[in-house]
């Protein structure tokens, strides 16, 4: 019973805010709450009537690229609550990072044991943990191992031919990176 209740506790906000000065968890929590309440959706105008009194908050005046993951966390928050949804998302992202790295290593014909060890190291990487509570979108790095596949194809002397399967896979990885986190898109 206690373990289930712990999922609803935030990882850094203990009220007055005790997190680091440059933390974004409060704004991410606001985005998730707005998505939970139906005011925040990808590729749609964002007006939050509960904020910005007396007229409501207009969140349309700056570009923001992390709409899709925040919206999905908000949908999950409708069922389990805001902080539980953020906690589930962080665990899911660590797991997906390890799984993706494992399959990329196996694609490159790395031994199963080494692939598992490398996937475990990447899925539990300290940079993911250090950014998780304060910058949850930076922890969303499961697609980064896919860059290794594309880079290897690009470094081959024959390159990637436009219109080929490798070309479209590379385009999909780039598009996915742009939807998930602009920091990794620049890689």
XYZ file of N, CA and C in Angstrom, residues 2-125:
372
model
N 1.912 1.261 0.810
C 2.790 2.424 0.895
C 3.536 2.635 -0.419
N 3.976 1.553 -1.063
C 4.711 1.673 -2.323
C 3.845 2.283 -3.410
N 2.574 1.947 -3.447
C 1.666 2.520 -4.435
C 1.478 4.011 -4.172
N 1.360 4.397 -2.922
C 1.187 5.810 -2.584
C 2.428 6.618 -2.940
N 3.609 6.010 -2.863
C 4.847 6.716 -3.186
C 4.923 7.134 -4.647
N 4.253 6.436 -5.543
C 4.274 6.800 -6.960
C 3.662 8.170 -7.183
N 2.790 8.593 -6.289
C 2.138 9.886 -6.443
C 2.935 11.030 -5.835
N 4.099 10.735 -5.269
C 4.930 11.779 -4.690
C 5.880 12.320 -5.746
N 6.102 13.620 -5.761
C 7.067 14.186 -6.703
C 8.480 13.783 -6.319
N 9.391 13.791 -7.288
C 10.767 13.406 -6.999
C 11.584 14.558 -6.432
N 11.203 15.818 -6.692
C 12.004 16.933 -6.185
C 11.209 17.997 -5.466
N 9.936 18.123 -5.698
C 9.167 19.235 -5.130
C 8.569 18.819 -3.798
N 9.086 19.368 -2.754
C 8.598 19.016 -1.415
C 7.820 20.140 -0.770
N 7.631 21.139 -1.403
C 6.850 22.289 -1.066
C 7.205 23.273 -0.131
N 7.852 24.267 0.244
C 8.368 25.287 -0.633
C 9.453 24.671 -1.488
N 9.529 25.114 -2.705
C 10.363 24.442 -3.698
C 11.792 24.330 -3.217
N 12.274 23.106 -3.093
C 13.619 22.853 -2.577
C 14.556 22.341 -3.661
N 14.153 22.393 -4.894
C 14.986 21.902 -5.992
C 16.075 22.892 -6.348
N 16.838 22.536 -7.371
C 17.923 23.404 -7.815
C 17.355 24.667 -8.466
N 18.160 25.714 -8.482
C 17.705 27.003 -9.007
C 17.296 26.940 -10.472
N 17.939 26.112 -11.260
C 17.663 26.075 -12.692
C 16.754 24.917 -13.078
N 15.945 24.470 -12.170
C 15.057 23.345 -12.425
C 13.848 23.780 -13.237
N 13.390 22.893 -14.108
C 12.203 23.148 -14.920
C 11.011 22.303 -14.493
N 11.100 21.623 -13.357
C 10.041 20.693 -12.985
C 8.707 21.403 -12.766
N 8.725 22.620 -12.282
C 7.457 23.312 -12.042
C 6.749 23.654 -13.352
N 7.499 24.104 -14.350
C 6.862 24.414 -15.631
C 6.407 23.132 -16.325
N 7.189 22.055 -16.209
C 6.761 20.780 -16.793
C 5.503 20.265 -16.102
N 5.446 20.436 -14.796
C 4.238 20.018 -14.079
C 3.027 20.827 -14.529
N 3.234 22.107 -14.795
C 2.130 22.938 -15.296
C 1.685 22.470 -16.678
N 2.650 22.125 -17.545
C 2.304 21.611 -18.874
C 1.520 20.308 -18.767
N 1.984 19.416 -17.891
C 1.304 18.128 -17.726
C -0.103 18.347 -17.180
N -0.238 19.256 -16.226
C -1.579 19.519 -15.696
C -2.491 20.108 -16.775
N -1.954 21.022 -17.570
C -2.759 21.603 -18.649
C -3.160 20.531 -19.656
N -2.251 19.604 -19.959
C -2.592 18.499 -20.869
C -3.625 17.583 -20.229
N -3.466 17.335 -18.941
C -4.438 16.502 -18.232
C -5.828 17.123 -18.280
N -5.885 18.430 -18.153
C -7.174 19.121 -18.124
C -7.718 19.442 -19.512
N -6.970 19.081 -20.559
C -7.448 19.281 -21.926
C -7.116 20.628 -22.543
N -6.186 21.387 -21.942
C -5.835 22.710 -22.463
C -4.539 22.709 -23.261
N -3.868 21.590 -23.359
C -2.540 21.527 -23.960
C -2.487 20.286 -24.835
N -2.368 20.463 -26.127
C -2.282 19.342 -27.062
C -1.304 19.710 -28.166
N -0.639 18.730 -28.756
C 0.314 19.029 -29.823
C -0.370 19.701 -31.013
N 0.327 20.678 -31.586
C -0.111 21.336 -32.820
C -1.492 21.974 -32.678
N -1.768 22.500 -31.507
C -3.068 23.109 -31.222
C -2.814 24.351 -30.366
N -3.719 25.314 -30.402
C -3.546 26.497 -29.561
C -3.652 26.119 -28.088
N -2.927 26.870 -27.280
C -2.842 26.540 -25.858
C -3.271 27.739 -25.017
N -4.468 27.666 -24.488
C -4.995 28.665 -23.564
C -5.382 27.941 -22.280
N -4.849 28.418 -21.162
C -5.120 27.793 -19.869
C -5.941 28.775 -19.035
N -7.242 28.521 -18.894
C -8.105 29.485 -18.206
C -7.821 29.616 -16.713
N -7.226 28.595 -16.091
C -6.972 28.661 -14.646
C -5.767 29.534 -14.307
N -4.944 29.866 -15.279
C -3.739 30.660 -15.033
C -3.858 32.017 -15.711
N -3.029 32.963 -15.310
C -2.969 34.259 -15.965
C -4.199 35.110 -15.751
N -4.729 35.136 -14.538
C -5.945 35.901 -14.247
C -5.745 37.362 -14.624
N -6.744 38.025 -15.062
C -8.146 37.635 -15.140
C -8.538 37.017 -16.475
N -7.641 36.951 -17.445
C -8.048 36.522 -18.782
C -7.604 35.119 -19.161
N -6.767 34.479 -18.408
C -6.260 33.156 -18.756
C -4.881 33.260 -19.380
N -4.146 32.169 -19.327
C -2.784 32.148 -19.853
C -2.795 31.788 -21.331
N -2.025 32.524 -22.097
C -1.850 32.250 -23.516
C -0.450 31.683 -23.698
N -0.354 30.382 -23.967
C 0.934 29.721 -24.123
C 1.292 29.546 -25.595
N 0.815 30.415 -26.438
C 1.060 30.300 -27.873
C 2.134 31.254 -28.372
N 2.707 32.060 -27.504
C 3.599 33.111 -27.963
C 5.080 32.740 -27.965
N 5.429 31.508 -27.749
C 6.815 31.077 -27.895
C 6.824 29.664 -28.459
N 7.838 29.349 -29.264
C 7.894 27.995 -29.832
C 8.321 26.993 -28.770
N 7.703 25.862 -28.790
C 8.016 24.814 -27.825
C 7.942 23.485 -28.548
N 8.994 22.698 -28.470
C 9.076 21.504 -29.299
C 8.700 20.211 -28.596
N 8.521 20.231 -27.314
C 8.302 18.984 -26.581
C 6.823 18.724 -26.317
N 5.974 19.101 -27.257
C 4.530 18.958 -27.086
C 4.098 17.506 -26.941
N 4.597 16.648 -27.813
C 4.094 15.270 -27.873
C 4.341 14.522 -26.569
N 5.586 14.457 -26.046
C 5.766 13.716 -24.792
C 4.994 14.316 -23.622
N 4.952 15.647 -23.539
C 4.213 16.263 -22.430
C 2.723 15.985 -22.534
N 2.211 15.987 -23.739
C 0.793 15.671 -23.920
C 0.512 14.229 -23.498
N 1.381 13.295 -23.893
C 1.168 11.888 -23.529
C 1.258 11.687 -22.017
N 2.176 12.411 -21.367
C 2.243 12.336 -19.904
C 0.957 12.894 -19.300
N 0.432 13.963 -19.884
C -0.828 14.535 -19.408
C -1.991 13.577 -19.552
N -2.011 12.829 -20.659
C -3.064 11.819 -20.844
C -2.944 10.749 -19.762
N -1.713 10.307 -19.491
C -1.502 9.333 -18.418
C -1.896 9.931 -17.063
N -1.643 11.225 -16.870
C -1.982 11.880 -15.596
C -3.480 11.907 -15.343
N -4.280 11.809 -16.379
C -5.738 11.736 -16.186
C -6.122 10.488 -15.398
N -5.288 9.461 -15.511
C -5.576 8.187 -14.850
C -4.872 8.077 -13.498
N -3.583 8.451 -13.447
C -2.793 8.176 -12.248
C -2.363 9.414 -11.476
N -2.550 10.604 -12.002
C -2.107 11.823 -11.335
C -0.830 12.366 -11.963
N -0.544 13.627 -11.682
C 0.570 14.316 -12.343
C 1.918 13.716 -11.973
N 2.212 13.612 -10.686
C 3.537 13.155 -10.285
C 3.737 11.673 -10.561
N 2.701 10.881 -10.417
C 2.815 9.464 -10.770
C 3.077 9.322 -12.266
N 2.426 10.141 -13.077
C 2.648 10.080 -14.527
C 4.078 10.477 -14.871
N 4.603 11.512 -14.220
C 5.999 11.898 -14.454
C 6.956 10.789 -14.027
N 6.684 10.148 -12.887
C 7.537 9.052 -12.425
C 7.487 7.862 -13.375
N 6.298 7.505 -13.841
C 6.165 6.399 -14.796
C 6.900 6.739 -16.088
N 6.773 7.984 -16.544
C 7.456 8.396 -17.773
C 8.969 8.288 -17.620
N 9.504 8.715 -16.484
C 10.951 8.632 -16.282
C 11.435 7.191 -16.278
N 10.702 6.311 -15.632
C 11.084 4.893 -15.640
C 10.978 4.316 -17.045
N 9.923 4.671 -17.752
C 9.754 4.204 -19.125
C 10.893 4.692 -20.009
N 11.323 5.932 -19.839
C 12.391 6.466 -20.680
C 13.723 5.788 -20.400
N 14.018 5.500 -19.132
C 15.236 4.750 -18.814
C 15.183 3.367 -19.465
N 14.048 2.713 -19.357
C 13.885 1.371 -19.926
C 13.999 1.403 -21.444
N 13.330 2.344 -22.077
C 13.409 2.454 -23.538
C 14.822 2.774 -24.007
N 15.555 3.584 -23.246
C 16.940 3.892 -23.606
C 17.779 2.617 -23.626
N 17.625 1.784 -22.605
C 18.365 0.524 -22.563
C 17.956 -0.431 -23.669
N 16.663 -0.563 -23.906
C 16.173 -1.482 -24.944
C 16.645 -1.040 -26.322
N 16.553 0.246 -26.605
C 16.995 0.743 -27.909
C 18.483 0.513 -28.093
N 19.267 0.789 -27.052
C 20.704 0.571 -27.166
C 21.013 -0.902 -27.399
N 20.297 -1.779 -26.722
C 20.505 -3.214 -26.914
C 20.269 -3.606 -28.370
N 19.160 -3.173 -28.951
C 18.859 -3.562 -30.326
C 19.822 -2.932 -31.328
N 20.296 -1.740 -31.049
C 21.300 -1.127 -31.926
C 22.604 -1.914 -31.844
N 23.000 -2.308 -30.648
C 24.216 -3.113 -30.504
C 24.067 -4.460 -31.209
N 22.930 -5.084 -31.086
C 22.703 -6.362 -31.773
C 22.681 -6.162 -33.289
N 22.152 -5.040 -33.758
C 22.161 -4.739 -35.191
C 23.599 -4.659 -35.706
N 24.489 -4.148 -34.873
C 25.903 -4.051 -35.239
C 26.667 -5.336 -34.924
N 25.930 -6.398 -34.637
C 26.477 -7.740 -34.409
C 27.413 -7.821 -33.196
N 27.098 -7.069 -32.174
C 27.814 -7.157 -30.906
C 27.251 -8.359 -30.150
N 28.112 -9.064 -29.436
C 27.711 -10.234 -28.661
C 26.558 -9.888 -27.706
N 25.700 -10.862 -27.460
C 24.514 -10.647 -26.622
C 24.888 -10.123 -25.236
N 25.892 -10.716 -24.614
C 26.282 -10.297 -23.269
C 26.793 -8.854 -23.258
N 27.658 -8.515 -24.218
C 28.165 -7.146 -24.304
C 27.049 -6.162 -24.654
N 26.144 -6.590 -25.511
C 25.003 -5.731 -25.862
C 24.159 -5.437 -24.631
N 23.921 -6.466 -23.826
C 23.134 -6.283 -22.610
C 23.856 -5.370 -21.627
N 25.173 -5.596 -21.453
C 25.941 -4.763 -20.520
C 25.944 -3.299 -20.963
N 26.136 -3.064 -22.253
C 26.141 -1.689 -22.764
C 24.757 -1.057 -22.649
N 23.719 -1.841 -22.919
C 22.351 -1.328 -22.802
C 22.033 -0.973 -21.353
N 22.469 -1.803 -20.438
C 22.259 -1.520 -19.019
C 22.996 -0.240 -18.615
N 24.237 -0.094 -19.100
C 25.007 1.113 -18.783
C 24.348 2.362 -19.354
N 23.823 2.272 -20.574
C 23.182 3.446 -21.168
C 21.836 3.733 -20.508
N 21.055 2.699 -20.252
C 19.748 2.893 -19.621
C 19.841 3.441 -18.207
N 20.951 3.171 -17.541
C 21.164 3.666 -16.180
C 22.242 4.749 -16.132
N 22.486 5.404 -17.253
C 23.538 6.418 -17.340
C 23.291 7.555 -16.355
